[in-house]
Amino acid sequence: MNMNKNLKKAGLKATLPRLRVMELFLNEAGTHFTAEDVYKRFLTEGDEIGLATIYRVLTQFEHAGLLQRHHFETGKAVFELNEGNHHDHLVCIECGKVEEFLDEGIEKRQKEIAAERGFAVQDHALYIYVDCLRENCPNRAAKLSHTKPL
Amino acid sequence: MNMNKNLKKAGLKATLPRLRVMELFLNEAGTHFTAEDVYKRFLTEGDEIGLATIYRVLTQFEHAGLLQRHHFETGKAVFELNEGNHHDHLVCIECGKVEEFLDEGIEKRQKEIAAERGFAVQDHALYIYVDCLRENCPNRAAKLSHTKPL
DNA sequence: AAACCATTTAATAATCATTATAAATTAATT
DNA sequence: AATTAATTTATAATGATTATTAAATGGTTT
Ligand SMILES: [Mn+2]
Ligand SMILES: [Mn+2]
Ligand SMILES: [Zn+2]
Ligand SMILES: [Zn+2]
């Protein structure tokens, strides 16, 4: 079992909440969940795991490098499986769809812009808010909680 | 008086809180304030204006196009005078210094990335978090409230 | 200038996302 | 199975922001 290893390596006991969270993010790699998304998902699956526990586990997993945290400007943080690849996000403000991209040109220019000023880049966040223009977008109905009109 | 005109055009009465806020942002164009920065500034100047009023006025000014709101990932929104020019931000995580930049190459690539997927860009946010590397940085002492270690 | 009235402020409570606390539970170890 | 430190749960607290409502004020009219 791969999940137990991940946890052990991070010095975390294999508890039910942690296993459930890990399982969810592994099963739905590429999906971006808020803490509440995770909480509600477990509720519908019959697992009554406290919201505070979800928050704690998500933060622990982030620190362990298992998850990445992002802030789509909607007031709530979203998490996704850390597959080791940095990328930026396109977020549809109509349906919540998230697509990922990585543009080497943009990455390079960012470093140059900081370097020109004598600054050392620590991190960066680039979010492109779009309308995906798909009226029949499946997401438009079952809107995820991390969507908000600009 | 230019300020009164701005307010009138936005259909807003010229009240003391609004004049003070407008005045502050005009006098310190290019500075990025949180609601609390503004609140405390007025306190030290002897004007006791409620924090809720500051928030309300900032939001009204944003809607009127007089101010721009940004979210440096620190949990609190910052506002600056809207001088009509879109730009992105370099934020020093050590001292809070903010520098602005605009890179046509990056702007163009963002549009292309969205277009490639058939999306219409609505907005975007690009924050580069840096260490300005200036130990003697004046800000490092009088740290602004919108700084936070990553 | 006094009266009028819609707008706005002040004071305060409420809300929302998130974190902290403390008592009860549980996973790993002996 | 007993031990113990880590963890969860339940709940309270926090920080940023928004909502509420009665009192004050700005712009207008008499
Ligand atoms: Mn992603
Ligand atoms: Mn700026
Ligand atoms: Zn969409
Ligand atoms: Zn600095």
Short mmCIF file of C-alpha atoms (C1' of nucleotides) and ligand atoms in Angstrom, two decimals:
data_model
loop_
_atom_site.label_atom_id
_atom_site.label_comp_id
_atom_site.label_asym_id
_atom_site.label_seq_id
_atom_site.Cartn_x
_atom_site.Cartn_y
_atom_site.Cartn_z
CA MET A 1 0.00 0.00 0.00
CA ASN A 2 1.38 3.22 -1.30
CA MET A 3 -0.62 5.62 0.86
CA ASN A 4 0.69 4.27 4.15
CA LYS A 5 4.22 4.80 2.88
CA ASN A 6 3.52 8.42 2.02
CA LEU A 7 2.21 9.01 5.51
CA LYS A 8 4.99 7.15 7.26
CA LYS A 9 7.63 9.05 5.37
CA ALA A 10 5.99 12.26 6.57
CA GLY A 11 6.01 11.01 10.16
CA LEU A 12 2.21 10.85 10.25
CA LYS A 13 0.19 8.00 11.68
CA ALA A 14 -2.13 6.18 9.32
CA THR A 15 -5.46 7.34 10.69
CA LEU A 16 -8.83 7.05 9.02
CA PRO A 17 -9.17 10.78 8.20
CA ARG A 18 -5.70 10.86 6.66
CA LEU A 19 -6.26 7.71 4.64
CA ARG A 20 -9.58 9.01 3.35
CA VAL A 21 -8.09 12.36 2.35
CA MET A 22 -5.09 10.76 0.66
CA GLU A 23 -7.34 8.30 -1.14
CA LEU A 24 -9.60 11.10 -2.40
CA PHE A 25 -6.77 13.18 -3.82
CA LEU A 26 -5.10 10.15 -5.40
CA ASN A 27 -8.35 8.96 -6.96
CA GLU A 28 -9.10 12.40 -8.32
CA ALA A 29 -5.70 13.71 -9.22
CA GLY A 30 -6.00 17.02 -11.02
CA THR A 31 -9.13 18.08 -9.13
CA HIS A 32 -9.04 21.17 -6.92
CA PHE A 33 -10.94 20.87 -3.65
CA THR A 34 -11.68 23.33 -0.89
CA ALA A 35 -11.64 22.01 2.67
CA GLU A 36 -15.41 22.14 2.60
CA ASP A 37 -15.59 20.26 -0.70
CA VAL A 38 -13.66 17.45 0.99
CA TYR A 39 -15.75 17.64 4.13
CA LYS A 40 -19.03 17.39 2.22
CA ARG A 41 -17.78 14.64 -0.01
CA PHE A 42 -17.06 12.49 3.03
CA LEU A 43 -20.45 13.31 4.52
CA THR A 44 -22.24 12.02 1.41
CA GLU A 45 -20.07 8.91 1.59
CA GLY A 46 -21.14 8.34 5.17
CA ASP A 47 -17.89 9.33 6.85
CA GLU A 48 -18.48 11.94 9.51
CA ILE A 49 -15.04 13.58 9.75
CA GLY A 50 -14.87 16.99 11.41
CA LEU A 51 -14.16 20.05 9.29
CA ALA A 52 -11.37 21.09 11.64
CA THR A 53 -9.74 17.71 11.09
CA ILE A 54 -9.96 18.17 7.33
CA TYR A 55 -8.25 21.55 7.63
CA ARG A 56 -5.54 20.11 9.86
CA VAL A 57 -4.86 17.15 7.60
CA LEU A 58 -4.81 19.29 4.47
CA THR A 59 -2.26 21.61 6.05
CA GLN A 60 -0.15 18.68 7.25
CA PHE A 61 -0.21 17.13 3.79
CA GLU A 62 0.76 20.44 2.28
CA HIS A 63 3.74 20.73 4.63
CA ALA A 64 4.66 17.12 3.84
CA GLY A 65 4.69 18.03 0.15
CA LEU A 66 1.81 15.68 -0.65
CA LEU A 67 -0.63 18.45 -1.60
CA GLN A 68 -0.39 21.91 -3.06
CA ARG A 69 -2.48 24.83 -1.84
CA HIS A 70 -3.69 27.60 -4.14
CA HIS A 71 -5.79 30.71 -3.70
CA PHE A 72 -8.26 31.34 -6.50
CA GLU A 73 -9.56 34.76 -5.50
CA THR A 74 -12.72 33.44 -3.98
CA GLY A 75 -11.86 33.66 -0.31
CA LYS A 76 -11.21 29.97 0.17
CA ALA A 77 -8.07 27.95 -0.41
CA VAL A 78 -8.09 24.98 -2.80
CA PHE A 79 -5.91 21.89 -2.65
CA GLU A 80 -4.74 19.42 -5.25
CA LEU A 81 -2.43 16.43 -5.35
CA ASN A 82 1.20 17.49 -5.60
CA GLU A 83 2.50 15.63 -8.62
CA GLY A 84 5.76 17.47 -8.43
CA ASN A 85 5.08 19.68 -11.40
CA HIS A 86 4.69 23.41 -10.98
CA HIS A 87 1.88 24.83 -13.06
CA ASP A 88 -0.44 27.81 -13.20
CA HIS A 89 -4.22 27.94 -13.56
CA LEU A 90 -7.02 29.05 -15.81
CA VAL A 91 -10.21 29.32 -13.77
CA CYS A 92 -13.65 29.67 -15.37
CA ILE A 93 -15.65 32.19 -13.38
CA GLU A 94 -18.89 30.78 -14.77
CA CYS A 95 -18.65 27.09 -14.09
CA GLY A 96 -15.60 26.63 -11.89
CA LYS A 97 -13.68 24.54 -14.38
CA VAL A 98 -9.95 24.70 -13.78
CA GLU A 99 -7.34 24.01 -16.44
CA GLU A 100 -3.65 23.94 -15.86
CA PHE A 101 -0.82 25.27 -17.96
CA LEU A 102 2.87 25.89 -17.83
CA ASP A 103 4.48 28.44 -20.10
CA GLU A 104 8.25 28.44 -20.06
CA GLY A 105 8.31 31.90 -21.61
CA ILE A 106 6.26 33.35 -18.77
CA GLU A 107 8.27 31.49 -16.13
CA LYS A 108 11.49 32.84 -17.61
CA ARG A 109 10.25 36.42 -17.88
CA GLN A 110 9.17 36.39 -14.25
CA LYS A 111 12.67 35.46 -13.15
CA GLU A 112 14.14 38.17 -15.38
CA ILE A 113 11.75 40.80 -14.04
CA ALA A 114 12.77 40.01 -10.48
CA ALA A 115 16.45 39.77 -11.36
CA GLU A 116 16.42 43.17 -13.11
CA ARG A 117 15.53 44.64 -9.74
CA GLY A 118 17.96 42.55 -7.75
CA PHE A 119 15.22 40.47 -6.13
CA ALA A 120 15.27 36.73 -5.46
CA VAL A 121 12.05 34.99 -6.53
CA GLN A 122 10.55 32.94 -3.70
CA ASP A 123 7.25 32.01 -5.25
CA HIS A 124 4.67 33.25 -7.66
CA ALA A 125 0.99 32.88 -8.41
CA LEU A 126 -0.61 33.38 -11.80
CA TYR A 127 -4.33 32.93 -12.20
CA ILE A 128 -6.13 33.64 -15.46
CA TYR A 129 -9.86 34.08 -14.90
CA VAL A 130 -11.84 33.18 -17.99
CA ASP A 131 -15.28 32.37 -19.31
CA CYS A 132 -15.05 28.94 -20.89
CA LEU A 133 -17.99 29.90 -23.14
CA ARG A 134 -19.54 26.45 -22.87
CA GLU A 135 -23.22 26.95 -22.13
CA ASN A 136 -23.68 23.21 -21.81
CA CYS A 137 -20.65 22.88 -19.59
CA PRO A 138 -21.34 20.01 -17.17
CA ASN A 139 -19.80 22.00 -14.37
CA ARG A 140 -22.18 24.91 -14.84
CA ALA A 141 -24.87 22.89 -13.08
CA ALA A 142 -22.93 21.14 -10.33
CA LYS A 143 -20.94 24.24 -9.54
CA LEU A 144 -17.95 23.72 -7.30
CA SER A 145 -17.68 25.90 -4.24
CA HIS A 146 -14.57 27.69 -5.37
CA THR A 147 -16.30 29.64 -8.08
CA LYS A 148 -17.29 33.24 -7.75
CA PRO A 149 -18.20 35.92 -10.26
CA LEU A 150 -15.62 38.67 -10.55
CA MET B 1 -11.72 70.60 -6.18
CA ASN B 2 -11.11 67.40 -8.05
CA MET B 3 -12.12 64.97 -5.34
CA ASN B 4 -15.67 66.23 -5.06
CA LYS B 5 -16.09 65.72 -8.80
CA ASN B 6 -14.91 62.12 -8.59
CA LEU B 7 -17.42 61.43 -5.88
CA LYS B 8 -20.29 63.25 -7.58
CA LYS B 9 -19.69 61.39 -10.82
CA ALA B 10 -19.95 58.15 -8.86
CA GLY B 11 -23.21 59.31 -7.27
CA LEU B 12 -21.63 59.46 -3.84
CA LYS B 13 -22.09 62.29 -1.36
CA ALA B 14 -19.00 64.16 -0.27
CA THR B 15 -18.76 62.98 3.32
CA LEU B 16 -15.81 63.33 5.61
CA PRO B 17 -14.81 59.64 5.54
CA ARG B 18 -14.95 59.58 1.75
CA LEU B 19 -12.96 62.79 1.37
CA ARG B 20 -10.32 61.54 3.79
CA VAL B 21 -9.98 58.21 1.97
CA MET B 22 -9.84 59.87 -1.45
CA GLU B 23 -7.30 62.37 -0.20
CA LEU B 24 -5.09 59.63 1.26
CA PHE B 25 -5.00 57.59 -1.93
CA LEU B 26 -4.39 60.67 -4.09
CA ASN B 27 -1.59 61.92 -1.84
CA GLU B 28 0.04 58.49 -1.80
CA ALA B 29 -0.59 57.21 -5.27
CA GLY B 30 1.26 53.96 -5.84
CA THR B 31 0.95 52.84 -2.21
CA HIS B 32 -0.97 49.69 -1.35
CA PHE B 33 -3.10 49.90 1.79
CA THR B 34 -5.18 47.35 3.64
CA ALA B 35 -8.44 48.55 5.17
CA GLU B 36 -6.72 48.46 8.52
CA ASP B 37 -3.73 50.45 7.26
CA VAL B 38 -6.18 53.19 6.29
CA TYR B 39 -8.07 52.90 9.58
CA LYS B 40 -4.93 53.21 11.68
CA ARG B 41 -3.56 56.05 9.60
CA PHE B 42 -6.67 58.10 10.32
CA LEU B 43 -6.46 57.24 14.01
CA THR B 44 -2.94 58.63 14.27
CA GLU B 45 -4.15 61.72 12.43
CA GLY B 46 -6.89 62.18 14.99
CA ASP B 47 -9.82 61.13 12.78
CA GLU B 48 -11.86 58.43 14.48
CA ILE B 49 -13.54 56.77 11.48
CA GLY B 50 -15.01 53.30 12.01
CA LEU B 51 -13.33 50.31 10.38
CA ALA B 52 -16.65 49.19 8.90
CA THR B 53 -16.96 52.59 7.24
CA ILE B 54 -13.48 52.25 5.76
CA TYR B 55 -14.40 48.88 4.32
CA ARG B 56 -17.64 50.25 2.89
CA VAL B 57 -15.98 53.27 1.32
CA LEU B 58 -13.13 51.23 -0.15
CA THR B 59 -15.61 48.86 -1.77
CA GLN B 60 -17.70 51.75 -3.11
CA PHE B 61 -14.60 53.39 -4.55
CA GLU B 62 -13.58 50.12 -6.12
CA HIS B 63 -16.99 49.78 -7.78
CA ALA B 64 -16.78 53.40 -8.92
CA GLY B 65 -13.46 52.60 -10.56
CA LEU B 66 -11.54 54.98 -8.30
CA LEU B 67 -9.54 52.25 -6.57
CA GLN B 68 -8.21 48.82 -7.46
CA ARG B 69 -8.32 45.88 -5.10
CA HIS B 70 -5.65 43.18 -5.06
CA HIS B 71 -5.07 40.04 -3.04
CA PHE B 72 -1.46 39.50 -2.06
CA GLU B 73 -1.70 36.05 -0.50
CA THR B 74 -1.70 37.33 3.02
CA GLY B 75 -5.36 37.01 3.86
CA LYS B 76 -6.15 40.68 3.57
CA ALA B 77 -7.06 42.73 0.52
CA VAL B 78 -5.00 45.76 -0.47
CA PHE B 79 -6.19 48.84 -2.32
CA GLU B 80 -4.41 51.40 -4.47
CA LEU B 81 -5.43 54.38 -6.57
CA ASN B 82 -6.76 53.33 -9.95
CA GLU B 83 -4.67 55.29 -12.41
CA GLY B 84 -6.16 53.41 -15.30
CA ASN B 85 -3.05 51.37 -15.99
CA HIS B 86 -3.14 47.64 -15.54
CA HIS B 87 -0.02 46.26 -13.90
CA ASP B 88 1.15 43.27 -11.92
CA HIS B 89 3.07 43.10 -8.66
CA LEU B 90 6.33 42.02 -7.09
CA VAL B 91 5.85 41.66 -3.34
CA CYS B 92 8.77 41.31 -0.92
CA ILE B 93 7.87 38.72 1.69
CA GLU B 94 10.49 40.12 4.06
CA CYS B 95 9.68 43.80 4.22
CA GLY B 96 6.39 44.25 2.40
CA LYS B 97 7.82 46.41 -0.35
CA VAL B 98 5.67 46.31 -3.49
CA GLU B 99 6.95 47.08 -6.98
CA GLU B 100 4.83 47.18 -10.06
CA PHE B 101 5.60 45.92 -13.52
CA LEU B 102 3.92 45.33 -16.83
CA ASP B 103 5.35 42.87 -19.30
CA GLU B 104 3.72 42.90 -22.72
CA GLY B 105 5.16 39.49 -23.49
CA ILE B 106 3.48 37.94 -20.46
CA GLU B 107 0.21 39.75 -21.13
CA LYS B 108 0.21 38.48 -24.70
CA ARG B 109 1.03 34.92 -23.77
CA GLN B 110 -1.81 34.86 -21.27
CA LYS B 111 -4.29 35.81 -23.96
CA GLU B 112 -2.86 33.18 -26.29
CA ILE B 113 -3.03 30.48 -23.63
CA ALA B 114 -6.71 31.22 -23.03
CA ALA B 115 -7.47 31.54 -26.75
CA GLU B 116 -5.82 28.18 -27.52
CA ARG B 117 -8.49 26.63 -25.32
CA GLY B 118 -11.37 28.72 -26.63
CA PHE B 119 -11.70 30.72 -23.40
CA ALA B 120 -12.35 34.44 -23.06
CA VAL B 121 -10.05 36.15 -20.57
CA GLN B 122 -11.99 38.10 -17.96
CA ASP B 123 -9.21 39.03 -15.61
CA HIS B 124 -5.92 37.80 -14.32
CA ALA B 125 -3.69 38.13 -11.31
CA LEU B 126 0.06 37.68 -11.29
CA TYR B 127 1.99 38.09 -8.07
CA ILE B 128 5.72 37.43 -7.85
CA TYR B 129 6.80 36.93 -4.26
CA VAL B 130 10.43 37.88 -3.74
CA ASP B 131 13.07 38.69 -1.18
CA CYS B 132 14.34 42.17 -1.99
CA LEU B 133 17.64 41.21 -0.29
CA ARG B 134 18.04 44.65 1.30
CA GLU B 135 18.94 44.05 4.92
CA ASN B 136 18.81 47.77 5.57
CA CYS B 137 15.48 48.10 3.83
CA PRO B 138 13.54 50.88 5.59
CA ASN B 139 10.38 48.82 5.39
CA ARG B 140 11.95 45.87 7.19
CA ALA B 141 11.58 47.79 10.45
CA ALA B 142 8.22 49.48 9.98
CA LYS B 143 6.70 46.40 8.42
CA LEU B 144 3.45 46.97 6.59
CA SER B 145 0.51 44.85 7.57
CA HIS B 146 0.22 43.09 4.23
CA THR B 147 3.43 41.12 4.56
CA LYS B 148 3.60 37.49 5.51
CA PRO B 149 6.26 34.83 5.20
CA LEU B 150 5.44 32.12 2.70
"C1'" DA C 1 -31.44 79.99 7.68
"C1'" DA C 2 -34.71 76.33 9.09
"C1'" DA C 3 -36.90 72.31 7.56
"C1'" DC C 4 -36.81 68.12 4.92
"C1'" DC C 5 -35.39 63.67 3.52
"C1'" DA C 6 -32.62 60.37 1.38
"C1'" DT C 7 -28.01 58.92 2.20
"C1'" DT C 8 -24.46 57.74 5.20
"C1'" DT C 9 -22.09 56.83 9.49
"C1'" DA C 10 -21.29 54.65 13.98
"C1'" DA C 11 -21.88 51.08 16.91
"C1'" DT C 12 -22.46 46.69 17.03
"C1'" DA C 13 -23.65 42.06 15.76
"C1'" DA C 14 -23.18 38.59 12.36
"C1'" DT C 15 -20.78 35.82 9.03
"C1'" DC C 16 -17.23 33.13 6.85
"C1'" DA C 17 -12.93 30.81 6.57
"C1'" DT C 18 -9.70 29.12 9.43
"C1'" DT C 19 -7.06 28.02 13.72
"C1'" DA C 20 -6.62 26.96 18.70
"C1'" DT C 21 -7.93 24.37 23.00
"C1'" DA C 22 -8.79 20.60 25.80
"C1'" DA C 23 -10.80 16.25 26.70
"C1'" DA C 24 -11.57 11.71 24.67
"C1'" DT C 25 -9.89 8.31 21.37
"C1'" DT C 26 -6.68 5.61 18.78
"C1'" DA C 27 -2.45 3.93 16.36
"C1'" DA C 28 1.85 2.12 16.99
"C1'" DT C 29 5.03 -0.04 20.32
"C1'" DT C 30 6.26 -2.96 24.33
"C1'" DA D 1 -3.25 -6.55 26.54
"C1'" DA D 2 -1.02 -2.38 28.48
"C1'" DT D 3 1.39 1.95 27.54
"C1'" DT D 4 1.95 6.20 25.56
"C1'" DA D 5 2.33 9.68 22.44
"C1'" DA D 6 -0.20 11.26 18.51
"C1'" DT D 7 -4.64 12.33 16.85
"C1'" DT D 8 -9.52 13.32 16.55
"C1'" DT D 9 -13.62 15.48 18.16
"C1'" DA D 10 -16.27 18.96 19.84
"C1'" DT D 11 -16.18 23.41 20.58
"C1'" DA D 12 -14.48 27.99 21.29
"C1'" DA D 13 -11.68 31.59 19.42
"C1'" DT D 14 -9.78 34.37 15.86
"C1'" DG D 15 -9.28 37.59 11.98
"C1'" DA D 16 -11.16 39.69 8.00
"C1'" DT D 17 -15.13 41.33 6.24
"C1'" DT D 18 -20.20 42.26 5.77
"C1'" DA D 19 -24.89 43.19 7.64
"C1'" DT D 20 -28.11 45.79 10.67
"C1'" DT D 21 -30.24 49.62 12.59
"C1'" DA D 22 -30.66 53.81 14.98
"C1'" DA D 23 -28.55 58.32 14.92
"C1'" DA D 24 -26.23 61.92 12.25
"C1'" DT D 25 -25.37 64.45 8.04
"C1'" DG D 26 -25.30 66.36 3.12
"C1'" DG D 27 -27.77 68.34 -0.41
"C1'" DT D 28 -31.88 70.44 -1.57
"C1'" DT D 29 -36.07 73.08 -0.98
"C1'" DT D 30 -38.81 76.29 1.27
MN MN E 1 -3.60 22.69 -10.43
MN MN E 2 -0.15 48.29 -7.78
ZN ZN E 3 -16.94 27.41 -17.60
ZN ZN E 4 12.13 43.63 1.15
#
